[in-house]
CSV table of C-alpha atoms in Angstrom, one decimal:
chain,number,residue,atom,x,y,z
A,92,MET,CA,0.0,-0.1,-0.1
A,93,LYS,CA,1.1,3.5,-0.5
A,94,THR,CA,3.2,4.5,2.6
A,95,PRO,CA,6.3,6.5,1.6
A,96,ALA,CA,7.3,7.0,4.8
A,97,VAL,CA,8.1,3.7,5.7
A,98,PRO,CA,11.6,2.8,5.0
A,99,GLU,CA,11.5,0.3,1.8
A,100,PRO,CA,12.1,-3.2,2.6
A,101,GLY,CA,15.1,-4.9,0.6
A,102,PRO,CA,18.7,-6.2,0.9
A,103,ARG,CA,19.8,-3.2,3.0
A,104,PRO,CA,21.0,-3.1,7.0
A,105,ARG,CA,18.8,-4.0,9.7
A,106,ALA,CA,17.3,-0.6,11.1
A,107,ARG,CA,17.1,-0.3,14.9
A,108,ARG,CA,14.1,1.8,14.6
A,109,ARG,CA,11.2,1.7,12.2
A,110,THR,CA,8.8,4.5,11.6
A,111,VAL,CA,5.2,4.6,11.7
A,112,PRO,CA,3.7,5.4,8.7
A,113,THR,CA,3.0,9.1,8.1
A,114,ALA,CA,0.1,8.5,5.9
A,115,LEU,CA,-1.6,7.1,8.6
A,116,LEU,CA,-1.2,10.0,10.9
A,117,ALA,CA,-4.4,11.3,10.0
A,118,ALA,CA,-6.3,8.5,11.5
A,119,ALA,CA,-5.3,9.6,15.0
A,120,VAL,CA,-7.7,12.2,15.0
A,121,VAL,CA,-11.4,11.1,15.3
A,122,GLY,CA,-13.2,12.7,12.3
A,123,THR,CA,-10.6,13.1,10.1
A,124,LEU,CA,-11.5,10.3,7.9
A,125,GLY,CA,-14.8,11.8,6.2
A,126,SER,CA,-15.2,13.0,3.0
A,127,ALA,CA,-13.5,16.0,1.6
A,128,PRO,CA,-15.8,19.1,1.0
A,129,ALA,CA,-17.0,18.9,-2.5
A,130,ALA,CA,-15.2,21.8,-4.8
A,131,PRO,CA,-16.1,23.8,-7.6
A,132,ALA,CA,-14.2,22.6,-10.8
A,133,ASP,CA,-11.2,24.6,-11.2
A,134,ALA,CA,-9.5,25.3,-14.4
A,135,THR,CA,-6.6,23.0,-15.0
A,136,ARG,CA,-3.6,25.6,-14.7
A,137,PRO,CA,0.1,25.4,-15.5
A,138,ALA,CA,2.4,24.6,-12.4
A,139,ALA,CA,5.9,23.8,-11.9
A,140,CYS,CA,7.0,20.2,-12.8
A,141,PRO,CA,8.6,18.3,-10.1
A,142,GLY,CA,12.1,17.1,-10.2
A,143,ARG,CA,13.9,16.0,-13.3
A,144,LEU,CA,10.7,17.1,-15.1
A,145,ALA,CA,11.5,20.3,-14.8
A,146,GLN,CA,12.9,20.7,-18.5
A,147,LYS,CA,11.5,18.0,-20.1
A,148,ALA,CA,7.3,18.7,-19.8
A,149,ASP,CA,4.7,21.3,-19.1
A,150,CYS,CA,2.9,20.3,-16.2
A,151,TYR,CA,-0.7,21.4,-14.9
A,152,THR,CA,-2.7,20.9,-11.5
A,153,GLY,CA,-6.1,21.5,-10.6
A,154,ARG,CA,-9.1,20.3,-8.3
A,155,ASP,CA,-12.2,18.7,-9.7
A,156,ALA,CA,-15.8,19.0,-8.8
A,157,ASN,CA,-15.7,16.4,-6.6
A,158,GLY,CA,-12.8,17.7,-4.5
A,159,ALA,CA,-10.0,15.5,-5.9
A,160,TYR,CA,-6.6,17.3,-6.7
A,161,TYR,CA,-5.1,16.3,-9.7
A,162,THR,CA,-1.8,16.5,-11.7
A,163,MET,CA,-0.9,16.5,-15.6
A,164,ALA,CA,2.5,16.4,-17.5
A,165,VAL,CA,2.7,16.6,-21.3
A,166,PRO,CA,6.4,15.9,-22.5
A,167,LYS,CA,8.1,18.3,-24.7
A,168,HIS,CA,8.4,15.4,-27.1
A,169,TRP,CA,4.8,14.0,-26.4
A,170,ASN,CA,4.6,10.6,-28.2
A,171,GLY,CA,0.9,11.2,-28.4
A,172,SER,CA,-0.3,8.7,-25.7
A,173,LEU,CA,-1.4,9.2,-22.0
A,174,VAL,CA,-1.1,6.9,-19.0
A,175,VAL,CA,-3.2,7.5,-16.3
A,176,HIS,CA,-2.1,6.5,-13.0
A,177,ALA,CA,-4.1,5.2,-9.9
A,178,HIS,CA,-2.2,5.6,-6.4
A,179,GLY,CA,-1.9,3.2,-3.9
A,180,GLY,CA,-2.7,3.6,-0.2
A,181,PRO,CA,-5.5,4.7,0.9
A,182,ASP,CA,-3.8,7.4,2.4
A,183,PHE,CA,-6.5,9.0,5.1
A,184,SER,CA,-5.9,12.5,3.9
A,185,TYR,CA,-4.7,14.3,0.5
A,186,ASP,CA,-3.6,17.7,-0.5
A,187,GLU,CA,-2.2,19.6,-3.5
A,188,SER,CA,0.9,18.1,-3.2
A,189,THR,CA,-0.1,14.3,-3.5
A,190,THR,CA,-0.4,13.9,-7.4
A,191,THR,CA,2.4,16.1,-7.8
A,192,GLU,CA,4.8,13.8,-6.0
A,193,ASP,CA,3.1,10.9,-7.6
A,194,LEU,CA,4.3,12.3,-10.7
A,195,GLU,CA,7.9,12.7,-9.6
A,196,ARG,CA,7.8,9.0,-8.6
A,197,TRP,CA,6.7,7.9,-12.3
A,198,ALA,CA,8.8,10.3,-14.0
A,199,VAL,CA,10.3,7.6,-15.9
A,200,MET,CA,6.6,7.4,-18.2
A,201,VAL,CA,7.1,11.0,-19.0
A,202,ASP,CA,10.6,10.4,-19.9
A,203,GLU,CA,9.6,7.6,-22.3
A,204,GLY,CA,7.5,10.3,-23.9
A,205,TYR,CA,4.1,9.2,-22.6
A,206,ALA,CA,2.0,12.3,-21.1
A,207,TRP,CA,1.1,11.5,-17.5
A,208,ALA,CA,-2.5,12.2,-15.4
A,209,GLY,CA,-3.2,11.2,-11.6
A,210,SER,CA,-5.8,11.7,-9.6
A,211,SER,CA,-5.6,12.2,-5.6
A,212,TYR,CA,-9.0,11.0,-5.5
A,213,ARG,CA,-11.9,13.1,-3.6
A,214,ARG,CA,-11.2,11.9,-0.1
A,215,GLY,CA,-8.8,9.8,2.3
A,216,GLY,CA,-9.7,6.4,3.3
A,217,TYR,CA,-11.4,3.4,1.6
A,218,GLY,CA,-13.6,3.1,-1.1
A,219,VAL,CA,-12.5,1.3,-4.4
A,220,ARG,CA,-15.5,2.5,-6.7
A,221,MET,CA,-15.0,6.0,-5.5
A,222,ALA,CA,-11.2,6.1,-6.3
A,223,ALA,CA,-12.2,4.4,-10.1
A,224,ALA,CA,-14.7,7.2,-10.5
A,225,ASP,CA,-11.9,9.6,-9.9
A,226,THR,CA,-9.5,8.2,-11.8
A,227,ASP,CA,-11.5,7.9,-14.7
A,228,ASN,CA,-12.6,11.5,-14.2
A,229,VAL,CA,-8.9,12.9,-14.6
A,230,ARG,CA,-9.1,10.8,-18.0
A,231,ARG,CA,-12.0,12.9,-18.9
A,232,LEU,CA,-10.3,16.5,-17.5
A,233,PHE,CA,-6.9,15.6,-19.8
A,234,VAL,CA,-9.2,14.9,-23.0
A,235,GLY,CA,-11.4,18.3,-22.3
A,236,ARG,CA,-7.8,20.1,-22.2
A,237,PHE,CA,-5.7,18.5,-24.6
A,238,GLY,CA,-7.8,16.1,-26.7
A,239,ARG,CA,-8.3,12.5,-27.3
A,240,PRO,CA,-4.7,10.8,-26.9
A,241,ASP,CA,-3.3,8.0,-29.5
A,242,HIS,CA,-3.8,5.6,-26.6
A,243,THR,CA,-4.6,5.8,-23.1
A,244,TYR,CA,-3.1,3.3,-21.0
A,245,LEU,CA,-3.9,2.5,-17.1
A,246,HIS,CA,-1.2,2.2,-14.6
A,247,GLY,CA,-1.9,1.1,-11.1
A,248,GLN,CA,0.5,0.7,-8.3
A,249,SER,CA,-0.7,-1.4,-4.7
A,250,TRP,CA,-4.0,-0.6,-3.5
A,251,GLY,CA,-4.0,1.6,-6.7
A,252,GLY,CA,-3.8,-1.9,-9.0
A,253,ASN,CA,-7.3,-2.8,-7.2
A,254,VAL,CA,-8.5,0.7,-8.4
A,255,ALA,CA,-7.1,0.3,-11.8
A,256,ALA,CA,-8.3,-3.1,-12.4
A,257,LYS,CA,-11.8,-1.7,-11.1
A,258,VAL,CA,-11.6,0.9,-13.8
A,259,THR,CA,-10.8,-1.5,-16.3
A,260,GLU,CA,-14.0,-3.3,-15.5
A,261,THR,CA,-16.2,-0.6,-15.1
A,262,TYR,CA,-15.1,2.1,-17.9
A,263,GLY,CA,-13.0,-0.1,-20.3
A,264,ASP,CA,-15.7,-1.7,-22.2
A,265,LYS,CA,-16.4,1.2,-23.8
A,266,ARG,CA,-14.7,1.5,-27.3
A,267,GLY,CA,-11.7,3.6,-27.4
A,268,VAL,CA,-11.5,5.0,-23.9
A,269,TYR,CA,-8.5,2.9,-22.6
A,270,ASP,CA,-6.4,0.7,-24.7
A,271,GLY,CA,-4.5,-1.4,-22.0
A,272,VAL,CA,-3.6,-1.9,-18.5
A,273,LEU,CA,-0.3,-1.8,-16.4
A,274,LEU,CA,-0.5,-3.3,-12.6
A,275,THR,CA,2.2,-3.4,-10.5
A,276,ASN,CA,2.5,-5.1,-7.0
A,277,GLY,CA,-1.6,-4.8,-7.4
A,278,PHE,CA,-3.8,-5.6,-4.6
A,279,LEU,CA,-5.9,-7.8,-6.8
A,280,ALA,CA,-7.5,-10.2,-4.6
A,281,GLY,CA,-10.1,-7.6,-3.4
A,282,GLY,CA,-11.4,-6.4,0.0
A,283,SER,CA,-13.0,-9.4,0.9
A,284,ARG,CA,-10.2,-11.4,0.8
A,285,GLY,CA,-7.0,-8.9,0.7
A,286,TYR,CA,-7.4,-7.7,4.6
A,287,ASP,CA,-8.0,-11.1,6.1
A,288,THR,CA,-4.2,-11.4,6.8
A,289,ARG,CA,-4.4,-8.3,8.6
A,290,LEU,CA,-7.6,-9.3,10.4
A,291,ASP,CA,-5.7,-12.4,11.0
A,292,LEU,CA,-2.6,-10.3,12.3
A,293,ARG,CA,-5.3,-8.4,14.9
A,294,THR,CA,-6.3,-11.2,16.4
A,295,VAL,CA,-3.4,-13.2,16.6
A,296,TYR,CA,-1.7,-10.4,18.0
A,297,GLN,CA,-4.1,-9.8,20.9
A,298,TYR,CA,-3.6,-13.1,21.8
A,299,TYR,CA,-0.1,-13.1,22.2
A,300,CYS,CA,0.3,-9.4,23.4
A,301,ARG,CA,-3.2,-8.5,25.1
A,302,ASN,CA,-2.5,-5.1,25.1
A,303,LEU,CA,-4.7,-3.8,22.5
A,304,PRO,CA,-6.9,-3.2,24.4
A,305,ARG,CA,-5.3,-4.1,27.9
A,306,PRO,CA,-7.1,-5.8,30.2
A,307,THR,CA,-7.7,-2.6,32.0
A,308,GLU,CA,-8.9,-1.2,28.9
A,309,PRO,CA,-12.7,-1.1,27.5
A,310,ARG,CA,-13.0,-4.4,25.6
A,311,TYR,CA,-14.2,-3.8,22.1
A,312,PRO,CA,-14.6,-6.6,19.0
A,313,LEU,CA,-11.3,-6.8,17.3
A,314,TRP,CA,-12.8,-6.7,13.5
A,315,GLN,CA,-13.6,-3.2,14.4
A,316,GLY,CA,-9.5,-2.6,14.0
A,317,LEU,CA,-10.2,0.4,16.5
A,318,PRO,CA,-13.1,1.6,17.8
A,319,ALA,CA,-14.8,4.4,15.9
A,320,ASP,CA,-13.8,6.8,18.7
A,321,SER,CA,-10.6,5.7,20.1
A,322,PRO,CA,-8.1,8.4,20.7
A,323,MET,CA,-5.3,6.2,19.8
A,324,THR,CA,-2.6,7.6,17.5
A,325,PRO,CA,-0.1,5.3,15.5
A,326,GLU,CA,2.8,6.1,17.6
A,327,GLU,CA,1.0,4.7,20.3
A,328,VAL,CA,-0.4,1.3,18.6
A,329,HIS,CA,3.5,0.8,17.3
A,330,GLY,CA,4.5,1.1,21.1
A,331,ARG,CA,2.5,-1.4,22.1
A,332,LEU,CA,3.9,-3.6,19.4
A,333,GLN,CA,7.4,-2.6,20.5
A,334,GLU,CA,6.2,-3.2,24.2
A,335,CYS,CA,5.2,-7.0,23.2
A,336,THR,CA,7.8,-8.0,20.4
A,337,GLY,CA,10.7,-5.5,20.6
A,338,ILE,CA,10.2,-5.4,17.0
A,339,ASP,CA,12.6,-2.0,17.2
A,340,SER,CA,15.1,-3.8,19.3
A,341,ASP,CA,18.1,-5.6,18.0
A,342,PRO,CA,17.2,-9.5,18.8
A,343,ALA,CA,20.1,-9.7,21.8
A,344,ASP,CA,18.2,-6.6,23.4
A,345,ARG,CA,14.6,-8.4,23.6
A,346,THR,CA,13.3,-10.5,26.3
A,347,ALA,CA,13.0,-14.3,25.9
A,348,LYS,CA,8.9,-13.4,25.8
A,349,GLN,CA,9.4,-10.6,23.0
A,350,GLN,CA,11.2,-12.9,20.9
A,351,ARG,CA,8.6,-15.8,21.6
A,352,ASN,CA,5.9,-13.4,20.9
A,353,LEU,CA,7.3,-11.9,17.4
A,354,GLU,CA,8.5,-15.6,16.1
A,355,ASP,CA,4.8,-17.0,16.9
A,356,ILE,CA,3.0,-13.7,15.4
A,357,LEU,CA,5.3,-14.1,12.1
A,358,ALA,CA,4.9,-17.9,12.0
A,359,VAL,CA,1.3,-17.7,12.2
A,360,THR,CA,0.5,-14.4,9.8
A,361,ARG,CA,3.0,-15.4,7.4
A,362,ILE,CA,4.2,-11.7,7.4
A,363,PRO,CA,7.8,-10.6,6.9
A,364,GLU,CA,9.3,-8.6,10.2
A,365,GLN,CA,10.2,-6.1,7.9
A,366,SER,CA,6.7,-5.0,7.1
A,367,LEU,CA,5.3,-6.1,10.4
A,368,ALA,CA,5.0,-2.6,11.8
A,369,THR,CA,3.1,-1.5,8.5
A,370,HIS,CA,0.5,-4.3,8.5
A,371,MET,CA,0.1,-3.4,12.2
A,372,GLN,CA,-0.8,0.1,11.3
A,373,TYR,CA,-3.6,-0.9,8.4
A,374,ALA,CA,-4.9,-3.5,10.9
A,375,ALA,CA,-5.9,-1.2,13.5
A,376,PHE,CA,-6.3,2.2,11.4
A,377,LEU,CA,-7.7,0.9,8.1
A,378,VAL,CA,-10.1,-1.5,9.3
A,379,ARG,CA,-11.7,0.9,11.7
A,380,ASP,CA,-12.1,3.3,8.4
A,381,ILE,CA,-13.4,0.5,6.3
A,382,VAL,CA,-16.0,-0.7,9.2
A,383,ALA,CA,-16.9,2.7,11.1
A,384,ASN,CA,-16.9,5.3,8.3
A,385,ARG,CA,-17.6,3.0,5.1
A,386,LEU,CA,-20.0,0.3,6.5
A,387,ASP,CA,-21.7,2.0,9.4
A,388,GLY,CA,-20.2,0.1,11.9
A,389,ARG,CA,-21.3,-3.5,10.3
A,390,ASN,CA,-18.6,-6.2,10.2
A,391,PRO,CA,-17.4,-7.5,6.5
A,392,PHE,CA,-15.0,-9.9,8.1
A,393,GLY,CA,-14.9,-13.4,9.9
A,394,ASN,CA,-12.1,-15.8,11.0
A,395,ARG,CA,-14.3,-18.9,12.3
A,396,GLY,CA,-13.3,-22.4,10.8
A,397,VAL,CA,-10.1,-20.8,10.5
A,398,ARG,CA,-7.5,-22.9,12.0
A,399,TYR,CA,-3.8,-21.0,12.7
A,400,ASP,CA,-0.8,-23.1,12.6
A,401,GLY,CA,2.7,-22.5,12.8
A,402,SER,CA,2.9,-21.3,16.3
A,403,HIS,CA,4.7,-22.8,19.7
A,404,ASP,CA,1.6,-24.1,20.5
A,405,ASP,CA,-1.1,-24.1,17.6
A,406,LYS,CA,-3.7,-25.8,20.2
A,407,ALA,CA,-3.9,-23.3,22.8
A,408,LEU,CA,-3.9,-20.7,20.1
A,409,ASN,CA,-6.9,-21.9,18.3
A,410,ALA,CA,-8.8,-22.3,21.4
A,411,GLY,CA,-7.7,-18.8,22.5
A,412,VAL,CA,-7.8,-16.6,19.8
A,413,GLU,CA,-10.9,-14.2,19.6
A,414,ARG,CA,-13.6,-15.4,16.6
A,415,PHE,CA,-16.3,-13.7,14.7
A,416,SER,CA,-18.4,-13.9,11.6
A,417,PRO,CA,-19.3,-11.5,9.0
A,418,ASP,CA,-22.2,-9.4,8.4
A,419,PRO,CA,-23.4,-10.9,5.1
A,420,GLY,CA,-24.7,-7.5,4.2
A,421,ALA,CA,-21.3,-5.6,5.0
A,422,ARG,CA,-19.5,-8.6,3.6
A,423,ARG,CA,-21.6,-8.1,0.1
A,424,ASP,CA,-21.1,-4.6,0.2
A,425,LEU,CA,-17.2,-4.7,0.6
A,426,SER,CA,-16.9,-7.7,-2.3
A,427,TYR,CA,-18.9,-5.4,-4.3
A,428,ASP,CA,-17.0,-2.2,-3.9
A,429,SER,CA,-13.5,-3.8,-4.3
A,430,ASP,CA,-13.4,-7.6,-5.5
A,431,LEU,CA,-13.1,-8.0,-9.3
A,432,THR,CA,-15.0,-10.1,-12.0
A,433,GLY,CA,-12.1,-11.0,-14.4
A,434,ARG,CA,-14.5,-9.5,-17.2
A,435,ILE,CA,-11.6,-8.0,-18.8
A,436,ALA,CA,-11.8,-6.6,-22.6
A,437,LEU,CA,-8.4,-5.0,-22.8
A,438,PRO,CA,-4.9,-6.4,-22.8
A,439,VAL,CA,-3.5,-6.6,-19.0
A,440,LEU,CA,-0.1,-6.8,-18.1
A,441,THR,CA,1.1,-7.4,-14.3
A,442,LEU,CA,4.3,-6.7,-12.6
A,443,HIS,CA,5.2,-8.2,-9.0
A,444,ALA,CA,7.7,-8.3,-7.0
A,445,ILE,CA,8.2,-12.0,-5.7
A,446,ASP,CA,9.2,-11.3,-2.2
A,447,ASP,CA,6.8,-8.0,-2.0
A,448,PRO,CA,6.4,-7.6,1.8
A,449,GLN,CA,3.1,-5.4,1.6
A,450,VAL,CA,1.0,-7.2,-1.3
A,451,PHE,CA,1.8,-11.0,-1.0
A,452,VAL,CA,2.9,-12.1,-4.7
A,453,GLU,CA,-0.3,-15.0,-4.1
A,454,HIS,CA,-2.6,-11.8,-5.2
A,455,GLU,CA,-1.6,-12.4,-8.5
A,456,ALA,CA,-2.5,-16.1,-8.4
A,457,ALA,CA,-6.1,-14.9,-6.9
A,458,TYR,CA,-6.4,-12.6,-10.2
A,459,ARG,CA,-5.4,-15.2,-12.4
A,460,ALA,CA,-7.8,-17.6,-11.3
A,461,THR,CA,-10.5,-14.8,-11.5
A,462,VAL,CA,-9.8,-13.7,-15.0
A,463,GLN,CA,-9.4,-17.9,-16.2
A,464,ALA,CA,-12.8,-18.3,-14.3
A,465,ALA,CA,-14.1,-15.3,-16.3
A,466,GLY,CA,-13.0,-16.7,-19.5
A,467,ARG,CA,-10.2,-13.8,-20.6
A,468,SER,CA,-7.3,-15.5,-20.0
A,469,GLU,CA,-5.9,-14.3,-23.7
A,470,ASN,CA,-6.2,-10.7,-21.9
A,471,LEU,CA,-3.6,-11.2,-19.5
A,472,VAL,CA,0.0,-11.7,-19.0
A,473,GLN,CA,2.2,-11.8,-15.6
A,474,THR,CA,5.2,-10.9,-14.9
A,475,PHE,CA,7.7,-11.4,-11.9
A,476,THR,CA,10.7,-10.1,-10.6
A,477,ARG,CA,13.1,-11.5,-7.7
A,478,GLU,CA,12.9,-8.1,-5.9
A,479,SER,CA,11.8,-7.5,-2.2
A,480,ASP,CA,10.9,-4.0,-2.7
A,481,HIS,CA,6.7,-3.1,-2.8
A,482,SER,CA,6.9,0.6,-3.3
A,483,ALA,CA,9.4,1.0,-5.8
A,484,LEU,CA,10.6,-1.5,-8.5
A,485,SER,CA,13.4,-0.8,-11.2
A,486,ASP,CA,12.7,2.0,-13.6
A,487,ALA,CA,13.8,-0.2,-16.4
A,488,GLU,CA,11.4,-2.5,-15.3
A,489,TYR,CA,8.3,0.0,-15.7
A,490,ALA,CA,9.4,1.4,-19.1
A,491,ASN,CA,10.1,-2.0,-20.3
A,492,SER,CA,6.8,-3.1,-19.2
A,493,LEU,CA,5.0,0.1,-20.8
A,494,ALA,CA,6.6,-0.5,-24.0
A,495,ALA,CA,5.7,-3.9,-24.0
A,496,LEU,CA,2.0,-3.4,-23.1
A,497,ASP,CA,2.2,-0.5,-26.2
A,498,THR,CA,3.3,-2.8,-28.7
A,499,TRP,CA,0.8,-5.7,-27.7
A,500,THR,CA,-1.6,-3.0,-27.9
A,501,ARG,CA,-0.8,-1.6,-31.0
A,502,THR,CA,0.1,-4.8,-33.1
A,503,GLY,CA,-2.1,-7.1,-31.4
A,504,ARG,CA,0.9,-10.0,-30.8
A,505,LYS,CA,0.4,-10.6,-26.9
A,506,PRO,CA,4.0,-10.8,-25.3
A,507,THR,CA,5.2,-13.6,-23.3
A,508,PRO,CA,7.1,-13.4,-19.9
A,509,SER,CA,10.3,-14.3,-21.9
A,510,SER,CA,9.8,-11.9,-24.4
A,511,ILE,CA,9.5,-9.2,-21.9
A,512,ALA,CA,12.3,-10.2,-19.8
A,513,ARG,CA,14.7,-10.1,-23.2
A,514,SER,CA,13.6,-6.9,-24.0
A,515,CYS,CA,14.6,-5.1,-20.5
A,516,SER,CA,17.9,-4.5,-21.0
A,517,THR,CA,17.6,-1.6,-23.6
A,518,PHE,CA,15.7,0.4,-20.8
A,519,ASP,CA,18.5,-0.6,-18.1
A,520,THR,CA,20.8,1.1,-20.6
A,521,THR,CA,18.5,4.4,-20.5
A,522,HIS,CA,17.0,4.2,-16.7
A,523,GLY,CA,18.9,1.8,-14.8
A,524,GLY,CA,17.7,-0.1,-12.1
A,525,GLY,CA,18.5,-3.1,-13.3
A,526,CYS,CA,16.3,-6.1,-14.5
A,527,PHE,CA,15.2,-8.9,-12.2
A,528,TYR,CA,12.6,-10.9,-14.2
A,529,ASP,CA,12.2,-14.7,-13.4
A,530,GLN,CA,10.4,-16.2,-16.5
A,531,ALA,CA,9.6,-19.3,-15.0
A,532,TYR,CA,8.1,-18.1,-11.5
A,533,ARG,CA,4.5,-18.7,-10.9
A,534,PRO,CA,2.7,-18.0,-7.3
A,535,GLY,CA,1.2,-20.8,-5.7
A,536,PRO,CA,-2.7,-20.4,-4.8
A,537,PHE,CA,-3.8,-17.3,-2.8
A,538,ALA,CA,-5.0,-20.2,0.1
A,539,THR,CA,-1.3,-21.0,0.2
A,540,ARG,CA,-0.5,-17.6,1.7
A,541,VAL,CA,-3.6,-16.2,3.1
A,542,ARG,CA,-5.8,-18.5,5.0
A,543,PRO,CA,-9.0,-19.1,3.4
A,544,ARG,CA,-12.5,-18.4,5.0
A,545,PRO,CA,-15.5,-20.6,4.3
A,546,GLY,CA,-18.4,-19.7,2.5
A,547,GLY,CA,-17.3,-16.2,1.1
A,548,LEU,CA,-19.7,-13.8,-0.6
A,549,HIS,CA,-19.2,-11.9,-3.5
A,550,TRP,CA,-20.9,-9.4,-5.8
A,551,PRO,CA,-21.8,-11.3,-8.6
A,552,ALA,CA,-23.8,-13.7,-6.5
A,553,MET,CA,-25.9,-10.6,-5.3
A,554,SER,CA,-29.7,-10.9,-6.4
A,555,ALA,CA,-31.2,-8.7,-9.3
A,556,ALA,CA,-32.7,-6.3,-6.9
A,557,GLN,CA,-29.4,-5.8,-5.0
A,558,GLU,CA,-27.3,-5.5,-8.1
A,559,ALA,CA,-30.1,-3.1,-9.4
A,560,ALA,CA,-29.6,-0.6,-6.2
A,561,TRP,CA,-25.9,-0.6,-6.2
A,562,SER,CA,-26.1,0.1,-10.2
A,563,ARG,CA,-27.1,3.4,-8.6
A,564,LEU,CA,-24.1,4.0,-6.6
A,565,GLU,CA,-22.1,2.7,-9.6
A,566,GLY,CA,-18.6,4.7,-9.9
A,567,VAL,CA,-18.8,5.7,-6.3
A,568,GLY,CA,-18.9,2.5,-4.0
A,569,ILE,CA,-19.1,2.3,-0.4
A,570,ALA,CA,-20.1,5.4,2.0
A,571,PRO,CA,-18.6,8.3,-0.5
């Protein structure tokens, strides 16, 4: 997910201190997670381009009628095509700097000659269809200002992969609107399954640590993440994680109890140590946002029937961990908002780090199975790299992926993981970063990494009346 303040995982010395994601700081204040006030549509206005693009492109910013900030860039030597970007997260608040920072981060696409447009989304917090509507709206604004591009490509990163995939299914079947889709380290299992790891973390953590809440504090069901009115800050949640596991300490400085707690939590949840602190923040604050602010306090999550293993005492863990069942309506609503049907009418290329510590590579297996079930496998190519980062892969790989997608779209010749891997060296010469493709890799089934829940509900199974009611909210989703 988009947590730029978190030290990126990778082959580097272990830090003594892990920082709390600043993207989550707004969640500490009750009332900051609601909708941004609607703003009148401002004219797109010229702005300074960030960083290395200052002399290479003309940049523009604005704010749309729903209050979403946006940034656009048109290269001095424009190739005539556009990349529409869907960012990750979700963060809990946005401002005018959000999309400019995104542009700087993905400047390699402008370097390659593509125009670029990205929306902040109209508000912070969860809502895939809302974010998808705002993403498509920035495309419309670009067309209104600069005309229809020769080709338009979607790029979704992390949770933005979920958003871009939803844009693909919601708006991508209209002829000539989008031509292809690039999903990088995408959160592609959807909300009804994708957050089960964090719910497992929340419950397993409490079983071992018993400090969120403490025995002296009011109890609440753990599927809330935190109570809607909790005054706890991200720093306080992180402090309790440190108290229980010694996550910030060198192993030699941890108590035996802290080390055992840490080992058990990591083994049972299958979360890498380097990203445990980030997952814990989302398990508390993002889950609270989904439940309290988007689903009116209803619970979409459950863990009955799940057997946890890998600990020093699995029998005691399974007997003692808190159990709960989802509200079917809440689960249906979350599924409709975020789950994917696989009915893709466009070329879709994915790129995922095999050792991504935040959005596990098995999300790609979930997406592949969904696309196969929809009979659309001819529109999907998946590639994998031997990297261990989440938020930033190699610039060469991004440029290479976009070029492969562009060629596929223009010629109709579907690439293969091998052909994509072979073409990367050319882009490495220009952009650097290296090429780390593993052409033979295929992720295991999603259930090998994230424990499945029995009897899940997904929106395609909704009744005709329910689907008709939801269609009136198309493009907005849960609690806009």
